[in-house]
Coordinates of C-alpha atoms and ligand atoms in Angstrom, one line a residue:
M1 CA 164.5 183.0 67.2
T2 CA 164.0 179.5 65.9
A3 CA 166.8 177.1 65.5
D4 CA 167.1 175.0 62.3
L5 CA 166.1 171.5 63.3
S6 CA 166.7 169.9 60.0
P7 CA 169.2 167.0 59.9
N8 CA 171.3 168.9 57.5
A9 CA 171.8 171.8 59.9
L10 CA 175.5 171.1 60.3
T11 CA 176.6 174.6 61.2
P12 CA 177.0 175.0 64.9
G13 CA 174.3 177.3 66.2
P14 CA 172.3 178.1 69.2
T15 CA 170.6 175.5 71.4
P16 CA 167.3 174.5 69.7
A17 CA 164.4 176.4 71.2
V18 CA 162.9 174.2 73.9
R19 CA 159.7 175.6 75.4
H20 CA 159.8 173.4 78.6
I21 CA 162.1 170.8 80.1
R22 CA 160.6 167.4 79.5
L23 CA 160.8 165.5 82.8
T24 CA 160.9 161.8 82.5
S25 CA 160.4 161.1 86.2
H26 CA 156.7 160.7 86.0
S27 CA 154.6 158.0 84.4
G28 CA 155.1 157.5 80.7
G29 CA 152.6 157.2 77.9
L30 CA 149.8 154.7 78.3
D31 CA 150.6 153.0 75.1
A32 CA 154.4 152.5 75.8
R33 CA 155.3 148.9 75.0
T34 CA 156.1 146.7 78.0
I35 CA 159.3 144.7 78.3
S36 CA 159.0 141.1 79.5
W37 CA 162.7 140.3 80.2
G38 CA 163.6 136.7 79.2
A39 CA 160.5 136.0 77.1
S40 CA 161.2 133.3 74.5
T41 CA 160.3 135.4 71.4
A42 CA 161.1 139.0 70.4
A43 CA 157.3 139.7 70.1
E44 CA 156.6 138.6 73.7
R45 CA 159.7 140.3 75.0
G46 CA 158.9 143.6 73.4
P47 CA 161.2 146.3 72.0
V48 CA 163.6 148.3 74.0
I49 CA 162.8 151.9 73.3
G50 CA 165.2 154.5 74.6
T51 CA 164.3 157.3 72.2
T52 CA 164.5 160.9 73.4
S53 CA 162.1 162.1 70.7
R54 CA 158.6 160.7 71.2
R55 CA 158.8 160.4 75.0
S56 CA 155.5 158.5 75.4
D57 CA 157.1 155.5 73.7
R58 CA 160.0 155.2 76.1
N59 CA 160.0 152.0 78.2
V60 CA 163.6 152.2 79.7
I61 CA 165.7 154.5 81.8
G62 CA 168.6 156.2 80.0
T63 CA 169.2 156.3 76.3
H64 CA 171.1 154.5 73.5
S65 CA 174.8 154.4 72.6
G66 CA 176.1 154.2 76.2
S67 CA 178.6 157.1 77.0
Y68 CA 178.2 158.4 73.4
S69 CA 174.7 159.6 74.3
V70 CA 176.5 162.6 75.8
Y71 CA 178.1 163.4 72.4
R72 CA 174.7 163.1 70.8
A73 CA 173.4 165.7 73.3
L74 CA 176.3 168.0 72.3
A75 CA 175.5 167.6 68.6
V76 CA 171.9 168.6 69.4
A77 CA 173.0 171.5 71.6
A78 CA 175.3 172.7 68.8
G79 CA 172.5 172.6 66.3
A80 CA 174.3 169.9 64.2
L81 CA 171.7 167.1 64.9
S82 CA 168.0 167.2 64.9
R83 CA 166.6 165.5 68.0
E84 CA 163.8 164.1 65.8
H85 CA 166.3 162.3 63.6
R86 CA 165.4 158.6 63.0
A87 CA 167.9 156.1 61.9
D88 CA 167.4 154.7 58.3
L89 CA 168.1 151.0 58.9
T90 CA 168.1 150.1 55.2
N91 CA 170.9 147.5 54.5
T92 CA 172.1 147.5 58.1
A93 CA 170.9 144.0 58.9
P94 CA 173.5 141.6 60.5
T95 CA 175.9 139.8 58.1
D96 CA 175.4 136.7 60.2
V97 CA 172.2 135.9 62.1
I98 CA 173.1 135.0 65.7
G99 CA 170.6 132.8 67.6
P100 CA 168.0 132.8 68.9
Y101 CA 169.5 130.3 71.4
P102 CA 167.8 128.7 74.5
Q103 CA 169.9 131.0 76.8
W104 CA 168.0 134.0 75.4
A105 CA 164.8 132.8 77.1
D106 CA 166.5 132.3 80.5
P107 CA 166.0 135.6 82.3
D108 CA 168.9 134.7 84.7
A109 CA 171.4 133.9 81.9
I110 CA 171.5 137.3 80.2
V111 CA 170.9 140.4 82.3
S112 CA 173.2 143.1 80.8
L113 CA 172.5 143.1 77.1
D114 CA 169.5 142.7 74.8
P115 CA 169.8 139.3 73.0
W116 CA 167.3 140.6 70.4
G117 CA 169.3 143.8 69.9
A118 CA 170.6 142.9 66.4
M119 CA 167.2 141.9 65.1
T120 CA 165.3 145.2 65.8
A121 CA 164.4 146.0 62.2
E122 CA 163.1 142.5 61.5
A123 CA 161.5 141.6 64.8
F124 CA 159.8 144.9 65.4
A125 CA 159.0 145.9 61.8
D126 CA 155.3 146.7 62.7
D127 CA 156.4 149.0 65.6
L128 CA 158.9 150.8 63.4
A129 CA 156.2 151.2 60.7
A130 CA 153.9 152.6 63.4
G131 CA 156.5 155.4 63.9
R132 CA 158.2 154.0 67.1
D133 CA 161.9 155.0 67.2
I134 CA 163.5 151.6 68.0
R135 CA 167.2 151.3 67.6
P136 CA 169.5 148.3 67.4
T137 CA 171.7 147.8 70.5
I138 CA 173.8 145.2 68.6
A139 CA 175.4 145.4 65.1
V140 CA 177.1 142.5 63.3
T141 CA 179.5 142.9 60.4
K142 CA 182.5 141.5 58.6
A143 CA 186.1 142.7 58.7
H144 CA 189.7 142.0 58.0
V145 CA 192.0 142.4 60.9
A146 CA 195.8 142.8 60.3
L147 CA 198.2 142.9 63.2
P148 CA 202.1 143.1 63.0
E149 CA 202.2 140.1 65.5
I150 CA 200.2 138.0 63.1
A151 CA 202.4 139.0 60.2
E152 CA 205.4 138.0 62.4
A153 CA 203.8 134.6 63.2
I154 CA 203.5 134.0 59.5
A155 CA 207.1 135.1 58.8
K156 CA 208.3 132.7 61.6
G157 CA 206.2 129.8 60.3
R158 CA 203.8 129.5 63.3
L159 CA 200.8 130.5 61.1
K160 CA 200.2 129.6 57.5
P161 CA 197.8 131.7 55.3
D162 CA 195.0 129.5 53.9
G163 CA 193.1 132.1 51.9
R164 CA 190.0 131.3 54.0
F165 CA 190.7 132.3 57.6
L166 CA 194.1 134.0 57.1
L167 CA 195.2 135.8 53.9
E168 CA 198.7 136.0 52.4
S169 CA 198.6 139.7 53.3
G170 CA 198.5 138.7 57.0
A171 CA 194.9 139.8 57.4
A172 CA 192.5 137.5 59.3
L173 CA 188.9 137.3 58.3
V174 CA 186.4 137.9 61.1
T175 CA 182.8 138.4 61.9
K176 CA 182.5 141.1 64.5
A177 CA 179.7 142.4 66.7
A178 CA 179.3 145.6 68.7
V179 CA 177.2 145.2 71.8
E180 CA 175.7 148.0 73.9
P181 CA 174.8 147.5 77.5
V182 CA 171.1 146.9 78.3
W183 CA 170.6 146.2 82.0
H184 CA 167.6 144.5 83.5
L185 CA 167.9 146.1 86.9
P186 CA 166.1 143.4 89.1
S187 CA 168.4 140.7 87.5
V188 CA 171.6 142.7 87.8
A189 CA 170.8 143.3 91.5
Q190 CA 170.3 139.6 91.9
R191 CA 173.6 138.9 90.2
F192 CA 175.5 141.2 92.6
G193 CA 173.6 140.0 95.7
C194 CA 172.0 143.3 96.5
S195 CA 168.4 144.6 96.6
E196 CA 167.0 146.2 93.5
A197 CA 166.1 149.3 95.6
D198 CA 169.7 149.6 96.8
L199 CA 171.1 149.2 93.3
R200 CA 168.8 151.9 91.9
R201 CA 169.5 154.3 94.8
V202 CA 173.3 153.9 94.5
L203 CA 173.3 154.2 90.7
F204 CA 171.2 157.4 91.0
E205 CA 173.5 158.9 93.7
E206 CA 176.8 157.8 92.2
T207 CA 176.0 159.3 88.8
G208 CA 175.3 162.6 90.5
G209 CA 171.6 162.2 90.2
M210 CA 171.8 161.8 86.4
Y211 CA 168.7 159.4 86.1
P212 CA 165.9 160.4 88.5
E213 CA 163.7 157.5 87.1
L214 CA 166.1 155.1 88.8
V215 CA 164.4 156.1 92.1
T216 CA 161.0 157.4 90.8
R217 CA 160.0 154.9 88.2
S218 CA 160.1 151.4 89.7
D219 CA 157.8 150.3 86.8
L220 CA 160.8 150.8 84.4
E221 CA 163.0 147.8 84.9
V222 CA 165.5 148.3 82.0
F223 CA 168.4 150.8 82.2
L224 CA 170.7 151.8 79.3
P225 CA 173.7 152.8 81.3
P226 CA 176.2 155.5 80.1
I227 CA 179.1 153.1 79.9
G228 CA 181.2 151.4 77.3
G229 CA 180.0 148.2 75.6
Q230 CA 181.9 145.4 74.1
T231 CA 183.0 144.0 70.8
V232 CA 183.2 140.4 69.8
Y233 CA 185.6 139.1 67.1
I234 CA 184.7 135.7 65.7
F235 CA 187.3 133.6 63.7
G236 CA 185.4 131.0 61.7
D237 CA 181.7 130.3 61.5
P238 CA 179.7 132.2 64.2
H239 CA 177.1 129.4 64.4
D240 CA 179.8 127.0 65.5
L241 CA 180.1 128.9 68.8
A242 CA 176.9 127.3 69.9
N243 CA 178.0 123.8 69.0
P244 CA 179.9 122.3 72.0
S245 CA 181.3 119.6 69.7
V246 CA 183.3 122.2 67.7
E247 CA 186.5 123.2 69.4
L248 CA 186.2 126.8 70.7
T249 CA 189.3 128.9 71.5
A250 CA 188.2 132.0 73.4
R251 CA 189.6 135.0 75.2
V252 CA 187.6 137.5 77.2
H253 CA 189.7 140.7 77.2
D254 CA 189.3 143.9 79.1
E255 CA 190.4 147.1 77.4
C256 CA 193.9 148.4 78.1
N257 CA 194.4 151.2 75.7
G258 CA 198.0 151.9 76.7
S259 CA 199.1 148.4 75.9
D260 CA 196.4 147.2 73.4
V261 CA 196.9 150.2 71.0
F262 CA 200.0 152.0 72.1
G263 CA 202.3 149.1 73.0
S264 CA 203.1 150.2 76.6
D265 CA 205.2 147.5 78.2
I266 CA 204.0 147.7 81.8
C267 CA 201.5 144.9 81.4
T268 CA 200.8 141.9 79.3
C269 CA 197.5 143.0 77.7
R270 CA 198.5 143.4 74.1
P271 CA 200.9 140.4 73.9
Y272 CA 198.2 138.2 75.5
L273 CA 195.5 139.6 73.1
T274 CA 197.6 139.0 70.0
H275 CA 198.6 135.5 71.3
A276 CA 194.9 134.8 71.7
I277 CA 194.2 136.0 68.1
E278 CA 197.0 133.7 66.9
E279 CA 195.4 130.8 68.8
C280 CA 192.0 131.7 67.5
I281 CA 193.2 131.6 63.9
L282 CA 195.0 128.2 64.5
G283 CA 191.8 126.9 66.1
A284 CA 189.7 127.9 63.1
Q285 CA 192.2 126.3 60.8
R286 CA 191.9 123.1 62.8
G287 CA 188.2 123.0 62.1
G288 CA 187.2 124.9 65.2
V289 CA 186.1 128.5 65.9
G290 CA 187.8 131.4 67.7
L291 CA 186.3 134.2 69.8
V292 CA 187.7 137.3 71.4
A293 CA 185.2 139.3 73.5
Y294 CA 186.6 142.7 74.1
S295 CA 185.1 144.8 77.0
R296 CA 185.5 148.6 77.4
K297 CA 186.6 148.4 81.0
E298 CA 189.7 150.5 80.9
G299 CA 192.2 150.0 83.7
R300 CA 190.1 147.4 85.6
A301 CA 187.1 149.7 85.0
L302 CA 188.9 152.4 87.1
G303 CA 189.7 154.5 84.1
E304 CA 193.0 155.7 82.8
V305 CA 193.5 158.6 85.2
T306 CA 193.4 156.3 88.2
K307 CA 195.5 153.8 86.3
F308 CA 198.3 156.3 85.6
L309 CA 198.2 157.6 89.2
V310 CA 198.8 153.9 90.3
Y311 CA 201.7 153.6 87.9
N312 CA 203.4 156.6 89.5
A313 CA 202.6 155.3 93.0
R314 CA 204.1 151.9 92.2
K315 CA 207.3 153.3 90.7
R316 CA 207.9 155.9 93.3
Q317 CA 207.3 153.7 96.4
E318 CA 210.2 152.8 98.7
G319 CA 212.1 149.8 97.4
G320 CA 210.9 150.2 93.8
D321 CA 208.1 148.5 91.8
T322 CA 207.5 145.1 93.4
A323 CA 204.9 142.4 92.9
D324 CA 204.1 142.2 96.6
Q325 CA 202.8 145.8 96.6
Y326 CA 201.1 145.6 93.2
F327 CA 197.5 145.3 94.4
A328 CA 198.1 147.5 97.5
R329 CA 199.1 150.4 95.3
T330 CA 195.9 150.2 93.3
E331 CA 193.8 149.9 96.4
C332 CA 195.5 152.9 98.0
V333 CA 194.5 155.1 95.0
A334 CA 191.2 153.5 93.9
G335 CA 189.8 152.0 97.2
V336 CA 189.5 148.6 95.5
Q337 CA 191.9 146.3 93.6
D338 CA 189.6 145.9 90.7
M339 CA 186.2 147.2 89.6
R340 CA 185.6 145.0 86.5
F341 CA 183.3 142.6 88.3
Q342 CA 183.3 139.7 85.9
E343 CA 179.8 138.7 87.0
L344 CA 178.2 140.3 83.9
M345 CA 180.9 139.1 81.4
P346 CA 179.4 135.7 80.6
D347 CA 176.2 137.3 79.3
V348 CA 177.8 137.9 75.9
L349 CA 178.9 134.2 75.7
H350 CA 175.2 133.2 76.4
W351 CA 174.1 135.5 73.6
L352 CA 176.4 133.6 71.3
G353 CA 175.0 130.3 72.5
V354 CA 178.4 129.2 74.0
R355 CA 178.1 126.1 76.2
K356 CA 181.7 125.0 76.2
I357 CA 185.1 126.7 75.8
H358 CA 187.6 124.1 74.9
R359 CA 190.6 126.4 75.2
L360 CA 190.3 129.5 77.4
V361 CA 193.2 131.9 76.6
S362 CA 193.2 133.6 80.0
M363 CA 194.9 133.1 83.3
S364 CA 192.4 135.1 85.3
N365 CA 190.7 133.1 88.1
M366 CA 188.0 135.8 88.2
K367 CA 187.1 135.3 84.5
Y368 CA 187.3 131.5 84.9
D369 CA 185.1 131.4 87.9
A370 CA 182.5 133.7 86.3
I371 CA 182.4 131.6 83.1
T372 CA 182.1 128.2 84.9
G373 CA 179.7 129.7 87.4
A374 CA 177.5 130.7 84.5
G375 CA 177.3 127.0 83.5
I376 CA 179.7 127.2 80.6
S377 CA 182.3 124.4 80.9
V378 CA 186.0 125.2 80.3
G379 CA 188.5 122.6 79.1
E380 CA 192.2 123.7 78.8
R381 CA 193.4 127.1 80.1
V382 CA 196.1 128.7 77.9
N383 CA 198.6 130.9 79.7
I384 CA 200.7 133.6 78.0
P385 CA 204.0 132.2 76.8
D386 CA 206.8 133.4 79.0
D387 CA 208.8 135.0 76.1
L388 CA 205.8 137.3 75.4
I389 CA 205.9 138.9 78.8
P390 CA 207.7 142.3 78.6
D391 CA 210.3 142.8 81.3
D392 CA 208.4 145.6 83.0
A393 CA 205.2 143.5 83.1
R394 CA 206.9 140.9 85.3
V395 CA 205.6 142.8 88.4
E396 CA 202.0 142.4 87.2
I397 CA 202.1 138.8 86.1
D398 CA 204.0 137.6 89.3
A399 CA 201.5 139.5 91.5
K400 CA 198.5 138.0 89.6
M401 CA 199.9 134.4 89.8
A402 CA 200.5 134.8 93.5
A403 CA 196.9 136.0 93.9
G404 CA 195.4 132.9 92.2
Y405 CA 195.8 133.4 88.5
F406 CA 196.2 130.2 86.6
T407 CA 199.8 129.2 85.8
P408 CA 201.2 125.8 84.7
G409 CA 204.5 126.8 86.3
P410 CA 205.6 127.6 89.9
V411 CA 203.8 130.3 91.9
P412 CA 206.2 133.0 92.9
D413 CA 207.0 132.9 96.7
A414 CA 207.2 135.9 99.1
A415 CA 210.9 136.5 98.5
E416 CA 210.4 136.5 94.8
L417 CA 207.4 138.9 95.1
A418 CA 209.4 141.4 97.2
R419 CA 212.2 141.6 94.6
A420 CA 211.9 144.9 92.6
K421 CA 211.5 144.1 88.9
G422 CA 209.7 147.2 87.5
R423 CA 211.6 150.0 85.8
G424 CA 211.9 153.4 87.4
L425 CA 209.9 156.3 86.0
D426 CA 212.8 157.9 84.2
T427 CA 214.5 154.8 82.7
Ligands
ZN1 ZN1 197.3 146.5 80.4

């Protein structure tokens, strides 16, 4: 029986007939393009090719779309997608051209994304014409974003629509970019102070042996990891991000679906995010530019299951939910307090050419240290206004301030931290 491999075969069917399993753990095609990480032009750097169709072209470990590569496999298995499908990139070019910036040619500045990832169609037109399946890892587009908190800020007179950055309807005009992870393994290892061999071995083992090339193909230095990427929202002219004389208001935000989308009141994530968006709009209206970089690192990159287990452990512990036990409860369940590791976070700022953040809308010392450690200067740090902190989130914010988060006010003392402030589970 032969499966229908045409792109229009949308009816779920049997697995396409595969005569043999195509192992990737031995040497690739002789004509695979090489990647020179950190080269100063796209041509010298070479394309990132994670195709699963013409295997001889592959020059990376893993494949495109991060965790969604698994859904692509399901679509192929179900007979809904041809594994030979090539993206038609007509009219998909970025709405705004970002860079190139000097940071792109510094192999140590950007190690976890492909700075040329939005320029694939243009930079590698010859390769595409020669039949190579090269896919963008970055896409840049325009959008209107409308949030109830912004509408409220307009109603209360804190924000004024100008028809340019903010419409009467309450929608803000943004340029946004989606960025998939592209890791240069030697540089990522260096960033974390471990050997490349150790990084490769542990990635192989901790993904259940998902990518044998991590340990068998030391010639492949680039890995497309099966993890979430990030989205940047730019308020104002994206080119101003690279101009240190233009005031930049920025927040780097790690995903918290429960609060960001569903309004859970146990943390400050959504109120801090919407406050940052308000500050970004105000900054753009003052002649500056605003930036929110949103990373898919749910629940301190521990995932929601771990996060919800921690919530229960916090609220059921003897004495109630207290700030002095906040980090301990996470560590009991997860083994660590935090797995976000901000070391890779500044890469996206380097991609945008950022050299100075005038107003950093974050209290996190880890984010601040990572940004300044990456050579980006930070002026003012903007804390979340007290009246935006939900009652149940007092535990989190007090614990974080005591642990070194920036605060313009007093740091809570031991007695304050031991006072139960979180709600119980059933109230
Ligand atoms: Zn949160």
